[in-house]
PDB file of C-alpha atoms in Angstrom:
ATOM      1  CA  MET M 321     -57.623 -69.833   6.372  1.00 75.00           C
ATOM      2  CA  SER M 322     -57.259 -68.649   9.953  1.00 81.00           C
ATOM      3  CA  LEU M 323     -54.407 -68.124  12.395  1.00 83.00           C
ATOM      4  CA  ARG M 324     -55.907 -70.851  14.552  1.00 84.00           C
ATOM      5  CA  GLN M 325     -55.488 -73.314  11.691  1.00 87.00           C
ATOM      6  CA  PHE M 326     -51.897 -72.147  11.297  1.00 89.00           C
ATOM      7  CA  GLU M 327     -51.301 -72.771  15.014  1.00 88.00           C
ATOM      8  CA  TYR M 328     -52.859 -76.232  14.769  1.00 88.00           C
ATOM      9  CA  ALA M 329     -50.645 -77.170  11.817  1.00 89.00           C
ATOM     10  CA  LEU M 330     -47.507 -75.904  13.568  1.00 91.00           C
ATOM     11  CA  ALA M 331     -48.375 -77.911  16.680  1.00 90.00           C
ATOM     12  CA  VAL M 332     -48.890 -81.097  14.656  1.00 90.00           C
ATOM     13  CA  ALA M 333     -45.526 -80.572  12.955  1.00 90.00           C
ATOM     14  CA  GLU M 334     -43.862 -80.065  16.336  1.00 88.00           C
ATOM     15  CA  VAL M 335     -45.183 -83.197  18.070  1.00 89.00           C
ATOM     16  CA  GLY M 336     -45.945 -85.450  15.062  1.00 89.00           C
ATOM     17  CA  SER M 337     -49.473 -86.313  16.122  1.00 88.00           C
ATOM     18  CA  VAL M 338     -52.906 -84.707  15.970  1.00 89.00           C
ATOM     19  CA  THR M 339     -53.818 -86.236  19.313  1.00 88.00           C
ATOM     20  CA  ALA M 340     -50.680 -84.951  21.037  1.00 89.00           C
ATOM     21  CA  ALA M 341     -51.070 -81.533  19.375  1.00 88.00           C
ATOM     22  CA  ALA M 342     -54.655 -81.314  20.615  1.00 86.00           C
ATOM     23  CA  GLU M 343     -53.511 -82.097  24.151  1.00 85.00           C
ATOM     24  CA  LEU M 344     -50.721 -79.512  23.846  1.00 84.00           C
ATOM     25  CA  LEU M 345     -53.163 -76.773  22.801  1.00 84.00           C
ATOM     26  CA  ARG M 346     -55.960 -78.069  25.038  1.00 81.00           C
ATOM     27  CA  VAL M 347     -58.529 -78.499  22.279  1.00 78.00           C
ATOM     28  CA  ALA M 348     -60.665 -81.457  21.238  1.00 78.00           C
ATOM     29  CA  GLN M 349     -58.878 -83.887  18.933  1.00 80.00           C
ATOM     30  CA  PRO M 350     -61.818 -84.241  16.462  1.00 81.00           C
ATOM     31  CA  SER M 351     -61.998 -80.455  16.127  1.00 79.00           C
ATOM     32  CA  MET M 352     -58.282 -80.194  15.366  1.00 84.00           C
ATOM     33  CA  SER M 353     -58.464 -83.030  12.817  1.00 87.00           C
ATOM     34  CA  GLN M 354     -61.331 -81.282  11.064  1.00 85.00           C
ATOM     35  CA  GLN M 355     -59.505 -77.973  10.978  1.00 86.00           C
ATOM     36  CA  ILE M 356     -56.404 -79.594   9.467  1.00 89.00           C
ATOM     37  CA  ARG M 357     -58.535 -81.315   6.809  1.00 88.00           C
ATOM     38  CA  ASN M 358     -60.299 -78.021   6.024  1.00 88.00           C
ATOM     39  CA  LEU M 359     -56.945 -76.279   5.708  1.00 89.00           C
ATOM     40  CA  GLU M 360     -55.600 -78.933   3.321  1.00 89.00           C
ATOM     41  CA  ARG M 361     -58.797 -78.768   1.285  1.00 88.00           C
ATOM     42  CA  GLU M 362     -58.576 -74.990   0.978  1.00 89.00           C
ATOM     43  CA  LEU M 363     -54.896 -75.094   0.050  1.00 89.00           C
ATOM     44  CA  GLY M 364     -55.361 -78.023  -2.329  1.00 89.00           C
ATOM     45  CA  VAL M 365     -52.301 -79.854  -0.983  1.00 89.00           C
ATOM     46  CA  GLN M 366     -51.501 -82.519   1.599  1.00 90.00           C
ATOM     47  CA  LEU M 367     -49.593 -80.953   4.499  1.00 90.00           C
ATOM     48  CA  PHE M 368     -48.646 -84.117   6.389  1.00 89.00           C
ATOM     49  CA  ALA M 369     -47.680 -87.669   5.518  1.00 88.00           C
ATOM     50  CA  ARG M 370     -48.220 -90.588   7.882  1.00 87.00           C
ATOM     51  CA  THR M 371     -45.062 -92.550   8.762  1.00 87.00           C
ATOM     52  CA  PRO M 372     -44.287 -95.244  11.362  1.00 85.00           C
ATOM     53  CA  SER M 373     -42.877 -92.541  13.633  1.00 80.00           C
ATOM     54  CA  GLY M 374     -45.861 -90.211  13.233  1.00 85.00           C
ATOM     55  CA  LEU M 375     -47.023 -87.376  11.006  1.00 88.00           C
ATOM     56  CA  VAL M 376     -44.301 -85.502   9.126  1.00 88.00           C
ATOM     57  CA  PRO M 377     -44.696 -82.456   6.869  1.00 88.00           C
ATOM     58  CA  THR M 378     -44.685 -83.026   3.123  1.00 90.00           C
ATOM     59  CA  VAL M 379     -42.576 -80.844   0.825  1.00 88.00           C
ATOM     60  CA  ALA M 380     -45.571 -78.544   0.332  1.00 88.00           C
ATOM     61  CA  GLY M 381     -46.250 -78.714   4.062  1.00 87.00           C
ATOM     62  CA  ARG M 382     -42.743 -77.579   4.972  1.00 87.00           C
ATOM     63  CA  GLY M 383     -43.047 -74.565   2.711  1.00 88.00           C
ATOM     64  CA  PHE M 384     -46.434 -73.683   4.160  1.00 89.00           C
ATOM     65  CA  LEU M 385     -45.261 -74.121   7.757  1.00 89.00           C
ATOM     66  CA  ARG M 386     -42.317 -71.752   7.296  1.00 86.00           C
ATOM     67  CA  GLU M 387     -44.665 -68.950   6.294  1.00 87.00           C
ATOM     68  CA  ALA M 388     -47.281 -69.957   8.866  1.00 87.00           C
ATOM     69  CA  GLU M 389     -44.696 -69.562  11.623  1.00 86.00           C
ATOM     70  CA  VAL M 390     -43.917 -66.026  10.448  1.00 83.00           C
ATOM     71  CA  ALA M 391     -47.623 -65.146  10.426  1.00 83.00           C
ATOM     72  CA  VAL M 392     -48.300 -66.623  13.871  1.00 83.00           C
ATOM     73  CA  ARG M 393     -45.335 -64.858  15.456  1.00 81.00           C
ATOM     74  CA  ALA M 394     -46.391 -61.552  13.923  1.00 78.00           C
ATOM     75  CA  ALA M 395     -49.932 -62.016  15.213  1.00 78.00           C
ATOM     76  CA  ARG M 396     -48.684 -62.801  18.715  1.00 75.00           C
ATOM     77  CA  ARG M 397     -46.515 -59.696  18.727  1.00 71.00           C
ATOM     78  CA  ALA M 398     -49.381 -57.539  17.527  1.00 70.00           C
ATOM     79  CA  ARG M 399     -51.705 -58.983  20.178  1.00 68.00           C
ATOM     80  CA  ALA M 400     -49.175 -58.500  22.973  1.00 65.00           C
ATOM     81  CA  THR M 401     -48.379 -54.935  21.916  1.00 63.00           C
ATOM     82  CA  ALA M 402     -52.048 -53.998  21.757  1.00 64.00           C
ATOM     83  CA  ARG M 403     -52.758 -55.410  25.217  1.00 60.00           C
ATOM     84  CA  ALA M 404     -49.634 -54.282  26.997  1.00 57.00           C
ATOM     85  CA  GLY M 405     -49.103 -51.327  29.216  1.00 54.00           C
ATOM     86  CA  ALA M 406     -45.715 -50.267  30.505  1.00 47.00           C
ATOM     87  CA  ASP M 407     -45.887 -52.634  33.485  1.00 54.00           C
ATOM     88  CA  ASP M 408     -47.803 -55.657  32.203  1.00 64.00           C
ATOM     89  CA  LEU M 409     -46.152 -56.491  28.891  1.00 74.00           C
ATOM     90  CA  GLU M 410     -46.719 -60.082  27.865  1.00 76.00           C
ATOM     91  CA  GLY M 411     -46.063 -62.267  24.837  1.00 79.00           C
ATOM     92  CA  GLU M 412     -43.127 -64.014  23.186  1.00 82.00           C
ATOM     93  CA  LEU M 413     -39.735 -62.528  22.331  1.00 88.00           C
ATOM     94  CA  VAL M 414     -37.654 -64.511  19.821  1.00 87.00           C
ATOM     95  CA  VAL M 415     -33.920 -63.867  20.138  1.00 91.00           C
ATOM     96  CA  ALA M 416     -31.111 -65.431  18.136  1.00 90.00           C
ATOM     97  CA  ALA M 417     -27.382 -65.204  18.804  1.00 92.00           C
ATOM     98  CA  GLN M 418     -24.619 -66.085  16.415  1.00 90.00           C
ATOM     99  CA  LEU M 419     -22.736 -69.077  17.782  1.00 89.00           C
ATOM    100  CA  GLY M 420     -20.108 -68.009  20.322  1.00 89.00           C
ATOM    101  CA  PHE M 421     -21.044 -64.334  20.522  1.00 90.00           C
ATOM    102  CA  GLY M 422     -22.330 -62.693  23.696  1.00 89.00           C
ATOM    103  CA  THR M 423     -22.102 -65.954  25.634  1.00 89.00           C
ATOM    104  CA  ARG M 424     -21.328 -64.131  28.876  1.00 89.00           C
ATOM    105  CA  GLN M 425     -23.243 -60.924  28.231  1.00 93.00           C
ATOM    106  CA  LEU M 426     -26.581 -62.300  27.035  1.00 93.00           C
ATOM    107  CA  PRO M 427     -27.616 -64.202  30.208  1.00 93.00           C
ATOM    108  CA  GLY M 428     -27.231 -61.105  32.383  1.00 94.00           C
ATOM    109  CA  ALA M 429     -29.216 -58.958  29.991  1.00 95.00           C
ATOM    110  CA  LEU M 430     -31.964 -61.570  29.687  1.00 95.00           C
ATOM    111  CA  GLY M 431     -32.144 -61.922  33.455  1.00 95.00           C
ATOM    112  CA  ALA M 432     -32.628 -58.183  33.859  1.00 95.00           C
ATOM    113  CA  LEU M 433     -35.247 -58.209  31.108  1.00 94.00           C
ATOM    114  CA  ARG M 434     -37.092 -61.017  32.877  1.00 92.00           C
ATOM    115  CA  ARG M 435     -37.207 -59.027  36.098  1.00 91.00           C
ATOM    116  CA  ARG M 436     -38.549 -55.996  34.247  1.00 90.00           C
ATOM    117  CA  PHE M 437     -41.125 -57.912  32.170  1.00 90.00           C
ATOM    118  CA  PRO M 438     -41.872 -61.150  34.065  1.00 90.00           C
ATOM    119  CA  ARG M 439     -44.762 -62.093  31.750  1.00 86.00           C
ATOM    120  CA  VAL M 440     -42.657 -61.999  28.586  1.00 88.00           C
ATOM    121  CA  GLU M 441     -41.566 -65.443  27.393  1.00 87.00           C
ATOM    122  CA  VAL M 442     -38.148 -65.334  25.738  1.00 89.00           C
ATOM    123  CA  THR M 443     -37.071 -67.973  23.213  1.00 87.00           C
ATOM    124  CA  VAL M 444     -33.331 -67.981  22.462  1.00 89.00           C
ATOM    125  CA  PHE M 445     -31.412 -70.090  19.958  1.00 87.00           C
ATOM    126  CA  GLU M 446     -27.905 -70.081  18.488  1.00 88.00           C
ATOM    127  CA  GLU M 447     -27.194 -69.932  14.761  1.00 86.00           C
ATOM    128  CA  PRO M 448     -23.702 -70.514  13.283  1.00 83.00           C
ATOM    129  CA  SER M 449     -23.980 -68.081  10.343  1.00 77.00           C
ATOM    130  CA  SER M 450     -24.495 -64.312  10.498  1.00 70.00           C
ATOM    131  CA  ALA M 451     -25.762 -64.454   6.904  1.00 74.00           C
ATOM    132  CA  GLU M 452     -28.524 -66.856   7.974  1.00 79.00           C
ATOM    133  CA  LEU M 453     -29.364 -64.629  10.927  1.00 78.00           C
ATOM    134  CA  ASP M 454     -29.685 -61.694   8.563  1.00 74.00           C
ATOM    135  CA  ARG M 455     -32.020 -63.729   6.351  1.00 77.00           C
ATOM    136  CA  LEU M 456     -34.189 -64.670   9.313  1.00 78.00           C
ATOM    137  CA  CYS M 457     -34.335 -61.027  10.397  1.00 74.00           C
ATOM    138  CA  ARG M 458     -35.500 -59.952   6.953  1.00 74.00           C
ATOM    139  CA  ARG M 459     -38.234 -62.618   6.976  1.00 74.00           C
ATOM    140  CA  GLY M 460     -39.585 -61.280  10.255  1.00 73.00           C
ATOM    141  CA  VAL M 461     -38.934 -64.477  12.209  1.00 77.00           C
ATOM    142  CA  LEU M 462     -36.698 -62.793  14.813  1.00 84.00           C
ATOM    143  CA  ASP M 463     -37.353 -59.947  17.199  1.00 88.00           C
ATOM    144  CA  LEU M 464     -33.668 -59.394  17.952  1.00 91.00           C
ATOM    145  CA  ALA M 465     -30.429 -60.892  16.668  1.00 90.00           C
ATOM    146  CA  LEU M 466     -26.981 -60.659  18.262  1.00 92.00           C
ATOM    147  CA  MET M 467     -24.344 -61.293  15.623  1.00 88.00           C
ATOM    148  CA  ALA M 468     -21.034 -60.418  14.030  1.00 85.00           C
ATOM    149  CA  LYS M 469     -20.995 -57.660  11.473  1.00 82.00           C
ATOM    150  CA  CYS M 470     -21.065 -58.986   7.897  1.00 72.00           C
ATOM    151  CA  GLU M 471     -21.437 -57.645   4.377  1.00 69.00           C
ATOM    152  CA  ARG M 472     -25.253 -57.907   4.652  1.00 69.00           C
ATOM    153  CA  THR M 473     -25.431 -55.953   7.907  1.00 70.00           C
ATOM    154  CA  PRO M 474     -28.278 -53.405   7.656  1.00 72.00           C
ATOM    155  CA  ALA M 475     -27.498 -49.732   8.053  1.00 75.00           C
ATOM    156  CA  ASP M 476     -29.658 -49.440  11.178  1.00 81.00           C
ATOM    157  CA  ALA M 477     -27.792 -52.149  13.118  1.00 89.00           C
ATOM    158  CA  HIS M 478     -26.595 -51.234  16.613  1.00 92.00           C
ATOM    159  CA  ARG M 479     -22.939 -51.829  17.426  1.00 92.00           C
ATOM    160  CA  LEU M 480     -22.164 -53.030  20.954  1.00 93.00           C
ATOM    161  CA  GLY M 481     -18.392 -53.458  20.821  1.00 91.00           C
ATOM    162  CA  ASP M 482     -16.068 -56.211  19.668  1.00 90.00           C
ATOM    163  CA  GLU M 483     -15.574 -59.888  20.390  1.00 90.00           C
ATOM    164  CA  GLU M 484     -11.924 -60.843  20.857  1.00 92.00           C
ATOM    165  CA  PHE M 485     -10.819 -64.285  19.739  1.00 94.00           C
ATOM    166  CA  VAL M 486      -8.413 -66.362  21.798  1.00 95.00           C
ATOM    167  CA  VAL M 487      -6.490 -69.553  21.178  1.00 96.00           C
ATOM    168  CA  VAL M 488      -7.118 -72.593  23.371  1.00 97.00           C
ATOM    169  CA  LEU M 489      -4.053 -74.751  24.049  1.00 97.00           C
ATOM    170  CA  GLY M 490      -3.612 -78.161  25.586  1.00 96.00           C
ATOM    171  CA  ALA M 491      -2.139 -78.534  29.065  1.00 93.00           C
ATOM    172  CA  GLY M 492       1.642 -78.283  28.913  1.00 93.00           C
ATOM    173  CA  HIS M 493       1.696 -76.533  25.517  1.00 96.00           C
ATOM    174  CA  PRO M 494       4.867 -74.398  25.256  1.00 95.00           C
ATOM    175  CA  GLN M 495       2.920 -71.330  24.092  1.00 96.00           C
ATOM    176  CA  LEU M 496       1.170 -71.136  27.478  1.00 96.00           C
ATOM    177  CA  ALA M 497       4.323 -69.383  28.667  1.00 95.00           C
ATOM    178  CA  ALA M 498       3.549 -66.435  26.372  1.00 94.00           C
ATOM    179  CA  ASP M 499       1.260 -63.523  27.255  1.00 93.00           C
ATOM    180  CA  ARG M 500       0.040 -63.461  23.638  1.00 94.00           C
ATOM    181  CA  VAL M 501       0.461 -66.085  20.961  1.00 94.00           C
ATOM    182  CA  GLU M 502       1.637 -65.221  17.473  1.00 91.00           C
ATOM    183  CA  LEU M 503      -0.011 -67.180  14.682  1.00 85.00           C
ATOM    184  CA  ARG M 504       3.313 -68.177  13.154  1.00 85.00           C
ATOM    185  CA  ALA M 505       4.154 -69.916  16.434  1.00 90.00           C
ATOM    186  CA  LEU M 506       1.271 -72.316  15.720  1.00 91.00           C
ATOM    187  CA  GLU M 507       2.405 -73.358  12.227  1.00 87.00           C
ATOM    188  CA  GLY M 508       2.065 -77.103  11.808  1.00 87.00           C
ATOM    189  CA  GLU M 509      -0.419 -77.432  14.666  1.00 93.00           C
ATOM    190  CA  PRO M 510      -3.632 -79.364  14.013  1.00 95.00           C
ATOM    191  CA  TRP M 511      -6.784 -77.315  14.610  1.00 96.00           C
ATOM    192  CA  VAL M 512     -10.104 -78.137  16.203  1.00 97.00           C
ATOM    193  CA  ARG M 513     -12.325 -76.315  13.718  1.00 95.00           C
ATOM    194  CA  PHE M 514     -15.994 -75.452  13.369  1.00 93.00           C
ATOM    195  CA  ASP M 515     -18.431 -76.578  10.686  1.00 90.00           C
ATOM    196  CA  ARG M 516     -17.632 -75.258   7.218  1.00 87.00           C
ATOM    197  CA  ASP M 517     -20.691 -72.988   7.062  1.00 82.00           C
ATOM    198  CA  SER M 518     -19.967 -71.484  10.470  1.00 86.00           C
ATOM    199  CA  GLY M 519     -18.857 -67.886  10.780  1.00 86.00           C
ATOM    200  CA  LEU M 520     -16.354 -69.029  13.417  1.00 91.00           C
ATOM    201  CA  ASP M 521     -14.501 -71.176  10.886  1.00 90.00           C
ATOM    202  CA  ALA M 522     -14.353 -68.137   8.592  1.00 88.00           C
ATOM    203  CA  VAL M 523     -12.512 -66.248  11.349  1.00 89.00           C
ATOM    204  CA  LEU M 524      -9.805 -68.915  11.505  1.00 89.00           C
ATOM    205  CA  LEU M 525      -9.421 -69.037   7.727  1.00 88.00           C
ATOM    206  CA  TYR M 526      -9.121 -65.259   7.587  1.00 87.00           C
ATOM    207  CA  ALA M 527      -6.580 -65.147  10.398  1.00 86.00           C
ATOM    208  CA  LEU M 528      -4.498 -67.849   8.666  1.00 84.00           C
ATOM    209  CA  ARG M 529      -5.035 -66.504   5.147  1.00 82.00           C
ATOM    210  CA  ASP M 530      -1.296 -65.998   4.580  1.00 75.00           C
ATOM    211  CA  ASN M 531      -0.297 -69.400   5.913  1.00 71.00           C
ATOM    212  CA  ASP M 532       0.929 -72.077   3.547  1.00 67.00           C
ATOM    213  CA  PRO M 533      -0.104 -74.840   3.757  1.00 70.00           C
ATOM    214  CA  ALA M 534      -3.703 -74.422   4.920  1.00 77.00           C
ATOM    215  CA  PRO M 535      -4.425 -75.301   8.559  1.00 82.00           C
ATOM    216  CA  ALA M 536      -4.546 -79.014   9.317  1.00 89.00           C
ATOM    217  CA  THR M 537      -7.911 -80.166  10.669  1.00 94.00           C
ATOM    218  CA  ALA M 538      -7.917 -82.461  13.692  1.00 96.00           C
ATOM    219  CA  ALA M 539     -11.713 -82.380  14.006  1.00 96.00           C
ATOM    220  CA  ARG M 540     -14.753 -80.256  13.200  1.00 95.00           C
ATOM    221  CA  VAL M 541     -17.329 -79.420  15.856  1.00 94.00           C
ATOM    222  CA  SER M 542     -20.545 -77.417  16.016  1.00 90.00           C
ATOM    223  CA  GLN M 543     -20.328 -76.034  19.573  1.00 91.00           C
ATOM    224  CA  THR M 544     -17.769 -73.703  21.143  1.00 93.00           C
ATOM    225  CA  ALA M 545     -17.717 -75.609  24.436  1.00 93.00           C
ATOM    226  CA  THR M 546     -16.784 -78.789  22.568  1.00 95.00           C
ATOM    227  CA  ALA M 547     -13.970 -77.012  20.720  1.00 96.00           C
ATOM    228  CA  VAL M 548     -12.570 -75.706  24.007  1.00 96.00           C
ATOM    229  CA  ARG M 549     -12.726 -79.093  25.741  1.00 96.00           C
ATOM    230  CA  TRP M 550     -11.142 -80.991  22.865  1.00 97.00           C
ATOM    231  CA  ALA M 551      -8.369 -78.432  22.476  1.00 97.00           C
ATOM    232  CA  ALA M 552      -7.741 -78.554  26.221  1.00 96.00           C
ATOM    233  CA  ASP M 553      -7.439 -82.343  25.959  1.00 96.00           C
ATOM    234  CA  GLY M 554      -4.673 -81.921  23.382  1.00 95.00           C
ATOM    235  CA  LEU M 555      -6.487 -82.923  20.192  1.00 97.00           C
ATOM    236  CA  GLY M 556      -5.451 -79.652  18.544  1.00 96.00           C
ATOM    237  CA  VAL M 557      -5.549 -75.912  19.105  1.00 97.00           C
ATOM    238  CA  ALA M 558      -8.757 -73.906  18.700  1.00 97.00           C
ATOM    239  CA  LEU M 559      -9.649 -70.285  18.004  1.00 96.00           C
ATOM    240  CA  VAL M 560     -12.832 -69.217  19.816  1.00 95.00           C
ATOM    241  CA  PRO M 561     -14.538 -66.026  21.024  1.00 93.00           C
ATOM    242  CA  ALA M 562     -13.160 -65.051  24.429  1.00 91.00           C
ATOM    243  CA  SER M 563     -16.599 -64.816  26.015  1.00 88.00           C
ATOM    244  CA  ALA M 564     -17.389 -68.391  24.932  1.00 90.00           C
ATOM    245  CA  VAL M 565     -14.631 -69.981  27.024  1.00 93.00           C
ATOM    246  CA  PRO M 566     -16.301 -71.990  29.830  1.00 91.00           C
ATOM    247  CA  HIS M 567     -15.236 -71.391  33.408  1.00 91.00           C
ATOM    248  CA  GLY M 568     -12.373 -73.633  34.419  1.00 94.00           C
ATOM    249  CA  TYR M 569     -10.507 -73.369  31.117  1.00 95.00           C
ATOM    250  CA  GLU M 570      -9.199 -69.798  31.403  1.00 94.00           C
ATOM    251  CA  HIS M 571      -5.679 -70.983  32.274  1.00 95.00           C
ATOM    252  CA  LEU M 572      -5.420 -72.701  28.857  1.00 96.00           C
ATOM    253  CA  VAL M 573      -6.406 -69.607  26.863  1.00 96.00           C
ATOM    254  CA  ARG M 574      -4.181 -66.919  25.400  1.00 95.00           C
ATOM    255  CA  PRO M 575      -5.020 -63.842  23.259  1.00 94.00           C
ATOM    256  CA  MET M 576      -3.495 -63.546  19.808  1.00 91.00           C
ATOM    257  CA  PHE M 577      -0.862 -61.164  18.461  1.00 90.00           C
ATOM    258  CA  PRO M 578      -1.846 -59.311  16.421  1.00 88.00           C
ATOM    259  CA  ALA M 579      -5.284 -59.284  18.030  1.00 89.00           C
ATOM    260  CA  VAL M 580      -8.123 -61.070  16.223  1.00 89.00           C
ATOM    261  CA  SER M 581     -11.575 -59.594  16.796  1.00 90.00           C
ATOM    262  CA  GLN M 582     -14.961 -58.955  15.193  1.00 88.00           C
ATOM    263  CA  PRO M 583     -17.505 -56.166  15.657  1.00 90.00           C
ATOM    264  CA  VAL M 584     -20.630 -57.315  17.507  1.00 92.00           C
ATOM    265  CA  ILE M 585     -23.964 -55.835  16.455  1.00 91.00           C
ATOM    266  CA  VAL M 586     -27.625 -56.131  17.337  1.00 92.00           C
ATOM    267  CA  VAL M 587     -30.338 -56.119  14.696  1.00 90.00           C
ATOM    268  CA  VAL M 588     -33.820 -55.315  15.992  1.00 90.00           C
ATOM    269  CA  ARG M 589     -36.980 -55.912  13.981  1.00 83.00           C
ATOM    270  CA  GLN M 590     -38.807 -52.977  12.463  1.00 79.00           C
ATOM    271  CA  HIS M 591     -41.387 -51.299  14.698  1.00 79.00           C
ATOM    272  CA  ALA M 592     -39.685 -52.770  17.769  1.00 82.00           C
ATOM    273  CA  GLY M 593     -41.726 -52.960  20.944  1.00 84.00           C
ATOM    274  CA  PRO M 594     -40.709 -52.153  24.533  1.00 88.00           C
ATOM    275  CA  ALA M 595     -39.206 -55.605  25.204  1.00 89.00           C
ATOM    276  CA  GLU M 596     -36.849 -55.482  22.215  1.00 91.00           C
ATOM    277  CA  THR M 597     -35.879 -51.894  23.011  1.00 91.00           C
ATOM    278  CA  ALA M 598     -35.226 -52.766  26.653  1.00 93.00           C
ATOM    279  CA  LEU M 599     -33.094 -55.788  25.754  1.00 95.00           C
ATOM    280  CA  LEU M 600     -31.009 -53.684  23.375  1.00 95.00           C
ATOM    281  CA  GLU M 601     -30.304 -51.159  26.124  1.00 95.00           C
ATOM    282  CA  LEU M 602     -29.478 -53.905  28.613  1.00 95.00           C
ATOM    283  CA  LEU M 603     -26.988 -55.401  26.159  1.00 95.00           C
ATOM    284  CA  ARG M 604     -25.386 -51.977  25.752  1.00 94.00           C
ATOM    285  CA  GLN M 605     -24.805 -51.913  29.516  1.00 93.00           C
ATOM    286  CA  GLU M 606     -22.886 -55.196  29.482  1.00 92.00           C
ATOM    287  CA  SER M 607     -19.077 -55.183  29.212  1.00 88.00           C
ATOM    288  CA  TRP M 608     -17.762 -55.587  25.674  1.00 87.00           C
ATOM    289  CA  TYR M 609     -14.213 -55.725  24.363  1.00 80.00           C
ATOM    290  CA  ASN M 610     -13.237 -52.749  22.213  1.00 69.00           C
ATOM    291  CA  ALA M 611     -10.492 -53.494  19.703  1.00 58.00           C
ATOM    292  CA  ALA M 612      -8.187 -50.760  18.495  1.00 51.00           C
ATOM    293  CA  ALA M 613      -8.264 -52.184  14.970  1.00 44.00           C
ATOM    294  CA  PRO M 614     -10.991 -54.861  14.748  1.00 42.00           C
ATOM    295  CA  ILE M 615     -11.004 -57.350  11.900  1.00 44.00           C
ATOM    296  CA  SER M 616     -14.243 -57.245   9.911  1.00 43.00           C
ATOM    297  CA  LEU M 617     -15.049 -60.639   8.443  1.00 45.00           C
ATOM    298  CA  VAL M 618     -17.807 -61.959   6.182  1.00 40.00           C
ATOM    299  CA  SER M 619     -19.356 -65.268   7.256  1.00 40.00           C
TER     300      SER M 619
END
């Protein structure tokens, strides 16, 4: 097996076609087909099944592709590190952020990183669960993860500050007259909540842990911007990270009393290179809320 075969298989899985994958990687289609067949023969399994919509990974193929992605990313990092000097770093940096955290701070830090290392390609995605982010970090898939502190947080994590949570109210809501909103003032309100496996829903449940009955659910959403918009439209109230509130909705947001917050940390892969180190320092320079008594939650 070779890394090139791994890259071919990953490309086929991405686009669902050997022909399209060959065009994507700029190689001859017959050569790619042969390499995929050789790989399947060596592994003794079928990696892809043909369907009306194209090629899709088999069960064995999905397992293989997960590990192939780890190997390819590691090889790319090693190649970029070996070639790079201080001024000509190139390669791919994979960054993940827990949903709702660092929404305002991350773009500025990434922009500064881009100016410093213009040949570094940064891939960023959001993940709802800090536990899943921790798992991805341990597998070596991520170069850097921005997340809330959880029970699996490694000892070498870097703390940036805290993320304060705020409540989003509909226009005309009586609690907009308050500087801070007490949770008991929201008893009986329906809530716009996040998916059950999301760390953000765990924050709400923890904050309302003493409430009886449990919070009523008006709707569940997967994105913070959706939660803010629906709460603003009066569907229910929502509890979201302050930095995740889109511009134009600030007048419908109030902090909580007592304050609800979570520590924000960065986990950097072992043997971090100059790009990861630089991004960590740039994130440290961004403005972060610092709670007097932050709530530490497990997602």
